[in-house]
XYZ file of C-alpha atoms in Angstrom:
464
model
C -72.397 -39.442 21.622
C -75.896 -39.226 23.756
C -76.026 -41.236 26.919
C -78.034 -44.588 26.283
C -81.725 -44.106 26.339
C -83.048 -46.612 28.438
C -87.433 -47.408 29.598
C -89.535 -48.786 26.669
C -86.799 -48.333 24.105
C -84.424 -50.139 26.296
C -87.417 -53.099 26.862
C -88.601 -53.212 22.920
C -84.410 -54.267 22.444
C -84.062 -56.900 25.555
C -86.906 -58.877 24.084
C -86.163 -58.275 20.389
C -82.779 -59.525 21.921
C -84.624 -62.740 23.512
C -86.868 -63.926 21.133
C -83.103 -64.100 18.476
C -81.947 -66.205 21.162
C -85.268 -68.321 21.154
C -85.805 -68.241 17.009
C -82.306 -70.837 17.697
C -83.301 -73.503 19.700
C -85.015 -75.674 16.855
C -81.703 -75.441 14.790
C -78.850 -76.071 17.197
C -79.099 -79.836 15.684
C -78.178 -82.191 14.329
C -74.511 -82.431 14.022
C -72.193 -79.128 14.361
C -72.607 -77.380 11.403
C -71.691 -78.160 7.607
C -69.060 -76.254 7.443
C -65.756 -78.975 7.856
C -64.598 -75.966 10.441
C -67.517 -76.208 12.195
C -66.361 -80.031 13.666
C -62.944 -78.683 13.193
C -64.230 -77.053 16.510
C -65.445 -79.570 18.256
C -62.658 -81.505 17.661
C -60.217 -78.555 19.147
C -62.577 -78.128 21.531
C -62.308 -81.860 22.911
C -58.604 -81.553 22.974
C -58.464 -78.919 24.894
C -60.449 -80.138 27.001
C -58.469 -83.829 27.863
C -55.225 -82.261 27.618
C -54.909 -78.667 29.163
C -53.074 -77.563 25.893
C -54.167 -74.969 23.446
C -55.268 -77.157 20.016
C -56.296 -74.706 16.892
C -58.841 -75.927 15.344
C -58.559 -73.916 11.392
C -55.234 -71.952 11.321
C -54.357 -68.969 12.869
C -56.575 -69.980 15.682
C -59.720 -68.944 17.513
C -58.776 -68.454 21.030
C -61.771 -67.099 22.509
C -64.358 -69.361 21.366
C -62.139 -72.611 21.477
C -60.743 -72.340 25.871
C -65.068 -71.495 26.027
C -65.611 -74.443 24.134
C -63.377 -76.637 25.675
C -65.162 -76.066 28.958
C -69.023 -77.013 26.821
C -67.486 -80.048 24.299
C -69.447 -82.758 26.719
C -72.748 -81.317 25.960
C -71.922 -82.329 22.170
C -73.442 -79.909 20.034
C -76.915 -78.923 21.952
C -73.606 -76.876 24.470
C -71.087 -75.533 21.890
C -74.050 -74.426 19.174
C -75.938 -73.158 22.079
C -73.094 -70.984 23.096
C -72.669 -69.656 19.260
C -76.606 -69.270 19.779
C -76.369 -67.281 22.916
C -73.936 -64.819 21.203
C -75.975 -64.106 18.313
C -78.575 -63.113 21.053
C -76.116 -60.515 22.535
C -74.566 -59.535 19.008
C -78.582 -58.797 19.241
C -78.499 -56.486 21.848
C -74.510 -54.932 22.114
C -75.763 -53.613 17.663
C -79.182 -52.618 19.184
C -77.485 -50.768 21.697
C -75.598 -49.044 19.481
C -78.531 -47.565 17.841
C -80.104 -46.718 21.444
C -76.353 -44.516 21.353
C -76.861 -42.548 17.949
C -80.701 -41.534 18.800
C -83.024 -44.438 16.789
C -85.116 -44.927 19.203
C -87.568 -47.749 19.071
C -86.293 -48.533 15.934
C -83.375 -50.157 17.606
C -84.820 -53.629 17.900
C -85.752 -53.682 14.130
C -81.980 -52.446 13.336
C -81.110 -55.518 16.333
C -83.493 -58.151 14.582
C -82.619 -57.427 10.887
C -78.868 -58.258 11.859
C -79.890 -61.637 13.910
C -82.164 -62.534 11.071
C -80.063 -61.918 7.904
C -80.121 -65.705 6.416
C -76.016 -65.764 6.933
C -75.890 -64.292 10.330
C -78.988 -66.531 11.386
C -76.908 -70.375 9.740
C -74.353 -70.019 11.631
C -75.661 -68.623 14.688
C -76.357 -71.991 14.928
C -73.287 -73.832 14.557
C -69.658 -74.263 16.220
C -67.916 -71.638 13.493
C -66.506 -68.420 15.067
C -67.829 -65.695 12.600
C -70.929 -64.900 14.969
C -68.157 -65.035 18.393
C -66.482 -62.416 16.903
C -69.154 -60.391 15.857
C -70.834 -60.553 19.457
C -67.411 -58.478 20.924
C -67.535 -56.153 17.311
C -70.590 -55.070 18.436
C -70.027 -54.677 21.903
C -66.770 -52.387 20.933
C -68.915 -50.291 18.762
C -71.844 -49.643 21.475
C -68.656 -49.556 24.106
C -66.906 -46.701 21.680
C -70.475 -45.194 20.659
C -70.389 -44.547 24.354
C -67.548 -43.150 24.911
C -66.151 -46.210 27.115
C -62.608 -46.480 24.908
C -61.442 -48.722 27.725
C -63.836 -51.673 27.543
C -64.375 -51.284 24.115
C -60.710 -51.972 23.943
C -61.124 -55.294 25.955
C -64.459 -55.958 23.092
C -62.170 -55.524 20.711
C -59.363 -57.897 21.814
C -61.605 -60.672 22.769
C -63.466 -60.189 18.904
C -59.916 -60.433 17.275
C -59.037 -63.463 19.414
C -62.077 -65.117 18.144
C -61.149 -63.873 14.306
C -58.082 -62.601 13.694
C -60.236 -60.474 10.719
C -62.091 -58.398 13.365
C -59.080 -56.365 13.956
C -60.067 -55.174 11.219
C -62.549 -52.669 13.202
C -60.100 -51.272 14.459
C -59.902 -48.240 12.112
C -63.236 -47.151 11.334
C -63.325 -47.495 15.502
C -60.801 -44.805 15.265
C -62.828 -42.235 13.455
C -65.494 -41.958 15.886
C -62.868 -40.469 18.314
C -60.180 -39.055 16.913
C -62.105 -35.839 16.703
C -62.134 -35.136 19.909
C -58.984 -34.365 21.924
C -60.870 -35.101 25.357
C -61.096 -38.618 24.567
C -57.100 -39.111 22.860
C -56.248 -41.008 26.225
C -59.024 -42.928 26.415
C -58.688 -43.827 22.455
C -54.741 -44.883 23.230
C -56.124 -47.166 25.414
C -58.265 -48.897 23.064
C -55.537 -49.271 20.874
C -53.486 -50.976 23.533
C -56.205 -53.154 24.819
C -57.212 -54.375 22.119
C -53.799 -55.174 20.194
C -52.512 -56.017 23.612
C -55.739 -58.571 24.417
C -56.139 -59.637 20.804
C -52.151 -60.658 20.188
C -52.120 -62.671 23.598
C -54.743 -64.755 22.429
C -52.386 -66.094 19.677
C -49.204 -66.227 21.597
C -50.136 -70.346 22.541
C -50.711 -71.018 18.834
C -47.541 -69.249 17.783
C -45.283 -70.557 20.305
C -46.303 -73.504 18.786
C -47.190 -73.635 15.359
C -44.724 -70.134 14.031
C -45.613 -68.708 11.590
C -47.380 -71.217 9.903
C -50.210 -70.129 11.624
C -51.133 -67.521 8.862
C -49.944 -69.643 6.206
C -53.505 -69.668 3.895
C -54.106 -72.320 1.283
C -57.203 -70.818 -0.975
C -59.408 -72.275 -3.041
C -59.509 -71.704 -6.911
C -60.584 -68.066 -7.289
C -64.588 -67.381 -7.775
C -66.113 -66.265 -10.793
C -67.895 -63.005 -10.872
C -71.357 -64.703 -10.798
C -70.281 -66.292 -7.605
C -68.748 -62.987 -5.839
C -71.732 -61.471 -7.198
C -74.019 -64.035 -5.519
C -71.983 -64.358 -2.272
C -71.691 -60.857 -2.026
C -76.046 -60.024 -2.123
C -77.831 -62.871 -2.039
C -76.289 -65.555 0.298
C -76.200 -62.648 2.880
C -79.091 -61.892 2.253
C -81.082 -63.879 0.456
C -83.650 -63.540 -2.503
C -86.514 -61.755 -0.641
C -84.504 -59.633 1.730
C -82.152 -58.889 -0.976
C -84.152 -57.438 -2.701
C -85.953 -55.722 -0.422
C -82.502 -53.993 0.872
C -81.793 -52.910 -2.946
C -84.729 -51.743 -3.762
C -84.573 -49.642 -0.041
C -81.245 -48.414 -1.535
C -81.580 -47.394 -4.583
C -85.037 -45.764 -3.890
C -83.412 -44.182 -1.066
C -80.435 -42.917 -3.545
C -82.553 -41.341 -5.966
C -85.486 -39.570 -4.120
C -85.057 -36.666 -1.920
C -82.243 -36.676 0.823
C -84.457 -37.690 3.895
C -84.128 -37.958 8.015
C -84.292 -41.060 8.059
C -84.058 -43.535 11.322
C -80.948 -42.646 12.461
C -79.502 -38.818 12.440
C -76.675 -37.754 10.436
C -72.843 -37.899 12.342
C -70.437 -37.993 10.074
C -67.630 -39.372 12.595
C -69.990 -43.008 12.748
C -71.408 -42.268 8.989
C -67.651 -43.147 7.890
C -67.093 -45.569 10.530
C -69.993 -47.953 8.837
C -68.776 -46.892 5.927
C -64.853 -47.305 5.896
C -65.703 -50.658 7.445
C -67.743 -52.012 4.837
C -64.430 -51.376 2.597
C -62.639 -52.511 4.378
C -64.359 -56.448 5.028
C -65.591 -55.776 1.119
C -61.680 -55.513 0.545
C -60.723 -58.302 2.607
C -63.045 -60.914 1.373
C -62.189 -60.356 -2.057
C -58.905 -61.124 -1.417
C -59.167 -64.611 -0.584
C -63.239 -64.515 -1.230
C -63.347 -68.930 0.425
C -66.416 -68.199 1.818
C -69.620 -65.528 1.886
C -69.518 -65.373 5.612
C -67.020 -63.704 5.682
C -68.519 -60.197 5.063
C -70.941 -61.390 7.805
C -69.169 -57.963 10.007
C -70.212 -55.690 6.613
C -74.179 -56.982 8.239
C -73.876 -54.282 10.470
C -72.734 -51.005 9.066
C -75.286 -51.847 5.914
C -77.883 -51.821 7.975
C -76.846 -48.810 10.477
C -76.341 -47.152 7.152
C -79.994 -48.235 5.493
C -81.230 -46.072 8.455
C -79.496 -42.653 7.185
C -80.885 -42.994 4.240
C -84.186 -44.301 3.919
C -87.181 -43.436 5.265
C -88.794 -44.598 8.030
C -91.361 -46.625 6.129
C -89.153 -47.678 3.818
C -86.651 -48.591 6.372
C -89.790 -51.080 8.214
C -89.933 -52.314 5.214
C -86.678 -53.528 3.981
C -86.126 -54.790 7.640
C -89.247 -57.351 7.445
C -87.661 -58.096 3.824
C -84.667 -58.829 5.892
C -86.395 -61.041 9.225
C -88.567 -63.381 6.594
C -85.080 -64.194 4.054
C -84.094 -67.485 6.155
C -87.339 -69.148 5.868
C -88.341 -68.689 2.329
C -87.727 -68.397 -1.609
C -83.559 -69.649 -1.602
C -82.240 -68.670 -4.626
C -78.891 -70.522 -4.589
C -75.750 -72.277 -6.190
C -76.865 -76.569 -7.206
C -74.750 -78.433 -4.548
C -74.146 -81.247 -7.508
C -77.524 -83.137 -7.279
C -80.584 -82.274 -9.942
C -83.538 -80.131 -8.874
C -85.704 -81.557 -6.665
C -89.713 -81.826 -6.139
C -90.607 -78.263 -6.040
C -87.058 -76.884 -6.967
C -86.820 -75.045 -10.173
C -83.482 -74.763 -12.119
C -82.104 -71.873 -13.654
C -81.633 -71.486 -16.306
C -82.722 -75.317 -17.194
C -80.039 -77.664 -18.240
C -77.564 -76.585 -16.249
C -78.860 -74.240 -13.916
C -76.666 -71.758 -12.768
C -79.093 -71.872 -9.258
C -81.632 -72.812 -8.582
C -84.788 -71.251 -6.501
C -86.367 -73.245 -3.754
C -89.756 -71.431 -3.371
C -90.778 -73.040 -0.061
C -87.286 -72.815 1.079
C -84.753 -70.240 2.525
C -81.451 -71.387 3.157
C -82.105 -71.610 6.832
C -83.854 -75.195 5.587
C -81.635 -75.380 2.932
C -78.728 -75.114 5.671
C -80.680 -77.673 7.778
C -81.007 -80.166 5.239
C -77.622 -80.268 4.194
C -76.576 -80.844 7.881
C -79.337 -84.070 7.541
C -77.062 -85.390 5.110
C -73.691 -84.832 6.492
C -75.021 -86.407 9.185
C -76.405 -89.448 7.170
C -73.476 -90.014 5.107
C -71.039 -89.259 7.928
C -72.951 -91.964 10.336
C -72.309 -94.307 6.606
C -68.489 -93.629 6.357
C -68.049 -94.575 9.982
C -70.083 -97.508 9.915
C -68.222 -98.493 6.771
C -64.512 -97.631 8.437
C -65.368 -99.280 11.647
C -65.688 -103.000 9.152
C -62.550 -102.471 7.414
C -59.167 -104.835 8.460
C -56.433 -103.188 9.479
C -53.545 -101.989 8.514
C -55.354 -100.250 6.607
C -55.778 -95.645 5.499
C -58.874 -93.890 4.472
C -58.358 -90.886 2.124
C -61.424 -88.385 3.557
C -60.799 -85.367 2.015
C -63.256 -82.685 3.375
C -65.196 -85.737 5.696
C -62.384 -85.774 7.674
C -63.042 -83.342 10.496
C -66.639 -84.571 10.965
C -65.321 -88.652 10.999
C -62.627 -87.913 13.088
C -65.342 -86.435 15.550
C -67.787 -88.958 15.280
C -65.221 -91.736 14.971
C -62.831 -91.167 17.779
C -63.535 -93.789 20.723
C -65.312 -96.860 18.089
C -62.090 -96.655 14.857
C -60.486 -100.023 14.850
C -57.230 -99.211 15.648
C -54.830 -99.950 12.638
C -57.357 -98.067 10.510
C -55.928 -93.931 9.686
C -57.627 -91.299 8.335
C -55.607 -89.272 5.743
C -57.054 -85.847 3.945
C -55.318 -86.809 0.696
C -51.550 -89.075 0.156
C -49.547 -87.753 -2.105
C -48.327 -90.002 -4.849
C -44.435 -91.448 -2.818
C -47.410 -91.611 0.848
C -49.710 -94.257 -1.252
C -46.614 -96.069 -2.815
C -45.086 -96.367 0.206
C -48.183 -97.873 1.760
C -48.836 -99.969 -0.703
C -45.727 -101.473 0.593
C -46.340 -101.677 3.280
C -49.159 -103.931 3.090
C -51.628 -100.876 3.963
C -54.900 -100.927 1.842
C -56.073 -97.715 0.620
C -59.794 -97.072 0.506
C -61.165 -93.237 -0.685
C -64.559 -92.143 0.248
C -66.243 -92.015 -2.730
C -66.627 -88.396 -4.110
C -63.049 -87.538 -3.492
C -61.153 -88.549 -6.071
C -61.773 -85.104 -7.607
C -60.020 -83.472 -4.998
C -57.070 -85.244 -4.938
C -56.445 -84.618 -8.955
C -56.262 -81.291 -8.068
C -54.331 -81.068 -4.893
C -52.344 -83.561 -4.368
C -52.301 -84.983 -8.517
C -53.180 -88.483 -7.970
C -55.368 -90.744 -9.618
C -56.758 -92.807 -6.465
C -58.310 -95.592 -9.138
C -54.527 -95.889 -10.476
C -52.359 -95.841 -7.950
C -55.061 -99.458 -6.293
C -56.672 -97.878 -3.992
C -60.311 -99.363 -3.705
C -63.650 -97.383 -2.791
C -65.007 -97.449 0.583
C -67.708 -99.672 0.880
C -70.435 -96.762 1.328
C -73.744 -95.261 -0.511
C -73.655 -92.040 -0.236
C -77.172 -90.303 0.168
C -78.399 -87.061 -2.048
């Protein structure tokens, strides 16, 4: 590949990366994120800081983020989420540098912005999840591999694996970049050894504590086809961005072949396509979260930059840039449509159209609601008389973080209780409470009807 261009193109890329960081600052709070795993991360980094020993946030662990986060835990959401925001800006920078290596010139800055402003990336750029940390190191590995610096690429990919173990899937596509040039085989060999060695070493502390249990999975029910289609399209790109990307790809495939923003190189095209396929297959095997597809986003942008005319590529990127802010088309959250929202179809909507609210603002609203409900739950728990056990289900990570210094002695938080465990608690005089809304999960996961075993609803009124 060509050497990294410098000058004006690089300056535009640096400015674009700075814009990415600044755009995150208003959204770093409230809380650590809408996903319970974000709160598990907050709990884990506090335990690491207090004990000096590794504690996983959620299996199989995300050691790079968790060890770094342990240095920041006292700064609260601003510090931990802010570190993720920095990782998002670096992701854009490294991806843009990769585009420069491929000859994109000034278009590299626009491609970097498209990656950073894809709604799924934006949302997880301002919380305490691990996705963007892995993306940051993966994009560094891509850039370094394209520039022929295989040793450093191996270190970067090893850190990506240490941030999220599925980043190891990128190892195979990156090997395609150096497999056809004999002079690079030594460097490629070092790349493989370093990637796997550093990545595996990150998980040794957790493996020594828990063994193969760290790889155990508890998947949710497999979603229907309609949910899969939404998760692989609109959840990634948003409504406006999804339409822009779809139109650009279809128009490019149906039109005459053109010279796009990037020139054709068989190695990197194969790398991009294989990366998309590998992560898509991995997602379809365990489609719990659309964010699992975040690694696909940069490679789709690369393919689009090759297929589309420059004007069409620019239009698609512009659609992605505005997509986090407007016209969300999302699944209902259990509540009826609010003012300004349109249920589609009426009655029992499959989706809700929010014309003036994009996915980023929907996530922020959910985080605010989650914080209000968390405060309500914690307040109710503080007023309980011991001994008591509270079934909190998915609220467990957030309530543990918010109440770890103030929870009354003798009041225990549990995700769910088994039937035999509930009987034992009641015989010992322990009152069992449950957060309203956790009944269905208790029936599904533990086959326990909370009301029938004598559990009481926590005296707390949920905020919709």
